[in-house]
Amino acid sequence: MTSQDIIPIVAFIYCVTNLASMGLELNLNEAMKSLRSYRLVTLTLVWSWIIGPAGAYLITKILSLSEVL
């Protein structure tokens, strides 16, 4: 295996373990308290589903990335 074969596997394992460690640090009561806040849930969804992708799209248009990377 070359390093280009290993990097995606290591990145995936890192993401999974990082998310798992953050999830294990969270109490169920804290999570439920956050989910009861309609304002927080709405802001989170707007940022993650609308503003984030729109910002990424604008950055790709402004920087005009090359076709072949």
C-alpha atoms as an extended CHARMM CRD file, in Angstrom:
* protein
*
        69  EXT
         1         1  MET       CA              0.0000000000        0.0000000000        0.0000000000  PROA      1               0.0000000000
         2         2  THR       CA              1.1760000000        3.4710000000       -0.8160000000  PROA      2               0.0000000000
         3         3  SER       CA              0.6500000000        6.5530000000        1.2900000000  PROA      3               0.0000000000
         4         4  GLN       CA             -2.1370000000        7.6770000000       -1.0620000000  PROA      4               0.0000000000
         5         5  ASP       CA             -4.0160000000        4.4740000000       -0.2520000000  PROA      5               0.0000000000
         6         6  ILE       CA             -3.5430000000        4.8700000000        3.4880000000  PROA      6               0.0000000000
         7         7  ILE       CA             -4.4600000000        8.5610000000        3.8860000000  PROA      7               0.0000000000
         8         8  PRO       CA             -8.2410000000        8.1650000000        3.2370000000  PROA      8               0.0000000000
         9         9  ILE       CA             -8.4140000000        5.2660000000        5.6920000000  PROA      9               0.0000000000
        10        10  VAL       CA             -6.5520000000        7.1930000000        8.3900000000  PROA      10              0.0000000000
        11        11  ALA       CA             -8.7010000000       10.2950000000        7.7860000000  PROA      11              0.0000000000
        12        12  PHE       CA            -11.8820000000        8.2300000000        8.1390000000  PROA      12              0.0000000000
        13        13  ILE       CA            -10.6780000000        6.5890000000       11.3540000000  PROA      13              0.0000000000
        14        14  TYR       CA             -9.6830000000       10.0000000000       12.7440000000  PROA      14              0.0000000000
        15        15  CYS       CA            -13.1100000000       11.4920000000       11.9830000000  PROA      15              0.0000000000
        16        16  VAL       CA            -14.9960000000        8.5740000000       13.5150000000  PROA      16              0.0000000000
        17        17  THR       CA            -12.9170000000        8.4790000000       16.6920000000  PROA      17              0.0000000000
        18        18  ASN       CA            -13.0180000000       12.2660000000       17.0800000000  PROA      18              0.0000000000
        19        19  LEU       CA            -16.8190000000       12.3500000000       16.7950000000  PROA      19              0.0000000000
        20        20  ALA       CA            -17.1330000000        9.3770000000       19.1340000000  PROA      20              0.0000000000
        21        21  SER       CA            -14.9750000000       11.0310000000       21.7860000000  PROA      21              0.0000000000
        22        22  MET       CA            -17.0240000000       14.2290000000       21.6050000000  PROA      22              0.0000000000
        23        23  GLY       CA            -20.2380000000       12.2300000000       21.8390000000  PROA      23              0.0000000000
        24        24  LEU       CA            -19.0400000000       10.2900000000       24.8580000000  PROA      24              0.0000000000
        25        25  GLU       CA            -18.2080000000       13.5200000000       26.7040000000  PROA      25              0.0000000000
        26        26  LEU       CA            -21.7570000000       14.8300000000       26.3120000000  PROA      26              0.0000000000
        27        27  ASN       CA            -24.4040000000       14.1140000000       28.9290000000  PROA      27              0.0000000000
        28        28  LEU       CA            -27.8410000000       13.0500000000       27.7430000000  PROA      28              0.0000000000
        29        29  ASN       CA            -29.4630000000       15.8150000000       29.8090000000  PROA      29              0.0000000000
        30        30  GLU       CA            -27.2640000000       18.4630000000       28.1710000000  PROA      30              0.0000000000
        31        31  ALA       CA            -28.0880000000       17.1540000000       24.7070000000  PROA      31              0.0000000000
        32        32  MET       CA            -31.8180000000       17.1260000000       25.3680000000  PROA      32              0.0000000000
        33        33  LYS       CA            -31.6570000000       20.6300000000       26.8450000000  PROA      33              0.0000000000
        34        34  SER       CA            -29.9750000000       21.8970000000       23.6780000000  PROA      34              0.0000000000
        35        35  LEU       CA            -32.5140000000       20.1760000000       21.4390000000  PROA      35              0.0000000000
        36        36  ARG       CA            -35.3900000000       21.8320000000       23.2990000000  PROA      36              0.0000000000
        37        37  SER       CA            -34.1160000000       25.2610000000       22.2840000000  PROA      37              0.0000000000
        38        38  TYR       CA            -35.9060000000       25.9400000000       18.9840000000  PROA      38              0.0000000000
        39        39  ARG       CA            -33.7070000000       28.9560000000       18.3140000000  PROA      39              0.0000000000
        40        40  LEU       CA            -30.4970000000       26.9330000000       18.6650000000  PROA      40              0.0000000000
        41        41  VAL       CA            -31.7900000000       24.0860000000       16.4850000000  PROA      41              0.0000000000
        42        42  THR       CA            -32.9950000000       26.5240000000       13.8100000000  PROA      42              0.0000000000
        43        43  LEU       CA            -29.7070000000       28.4370000000       13.7490000000  PROA      43              0.0000000000
        44        44  THR       CA            -27.7470000000       25.1970000000       13.5500000000  PROA      44              0.0000000000
        45        45  LEU       CA            -29.8020000000       23.9220000000       10.6200000000  PROA      45              0.0000000000
        46        46  VAL       CA            -29.6320000000       27.2410000000        8.7700000000  PROA      46              0.0000000000
        47        47  TRP       CA            -25.8670000000       27.4460000000        9.1560000000  PROA      47              0.0000000000
        48        48  SER       CA            -25.2020000000       23.8250000000        8.2320000000  PROA      48              0.0000000000
        49        49  TRP       CA            -27.6570000000       23.4600000000        5.3410000000  PROA      49              0.0000000000
        50        50  ILE       CA            -27.8510000000       26.9460000000        3.7980000000  PROA      50              0.0000000000
        51        51  ILE       CA            -25.0840000000       29.3560000000        4.7680000000  PROA      51              0.0000000000
        52        52  GLY       CA            -22.2310000000       26.8210000000        4.8750000000  PROA      52              0.0000000000
        53        53  PRO       CA            -22.8110000000       25.3460000000        1.4060000000  PROA      53              0.0000000000
        54        54  ALA       CA            -23.5320000000       28.7980000000       -0.0530000000  PROA      54              0.0000000000
        55        55  GLY       CA            -20.2540000000       30.0770000000        1.3690000000  PROA      55              0.0000000000
        56        56  ALA       CA            -18.3590000000       27.0970000000       -0.0420000000  PROA      56              0.0000000000
        57        57  TYR       CA            -19.9440000000       27.6620000000       -3.4600000000  PROA      57              0.0000000000
        58        58  LEU       CA            -19.0370000000       31.3570000000       -3.4100000000  PROA      58              0.0000000000
        59        59  ILE       CA            -15.4500000000       30.5880000000       -2.4180000000  PROA      59              0.0000000000
        60        60  THR       CA            -15.0780000000       28.1900000000       -5.3500000000  PROA      60              0.0000000000
        61        61  LYS       CA            -16.4340000000       30.8380000000       -7.7210000000  PROA      61              0.0000000000
        62        62  ILE       CA            -14.2450000000       33.6220000000       -6.3170000000  PROA      62              0.0000000000
        63        63  LEU       CA            -11.0230000000       31.5970000000       -6.2480000000  PROA      63              0.0000000000
        64        64  SER       CA            -11.7380000000       29.8820000000       -9.6040000000  PROA      64              0.0000000000
        65        65  LEU       CA            -10.1080000000       26.5600000000       -8.8460000000  PROA      65              0.0000000000
        66        66  SER       CA             -8.4930000000       24.5910000000      -11.6480000000  PROA      66              0.0000000000
        67        67  GLU       CA            -10.3470000000       21.6410000000      -13.1370000000  PROA      67              0.0000000000
        68        68  VAL       CA             -7.6180000000       19.0670000000      -12.5230000000  PROA      68              0.0000000000
        69        69  LEU       CA             -6.3220000000       18.7850000000       -8.9830000000  PROA      69              0.0000000000
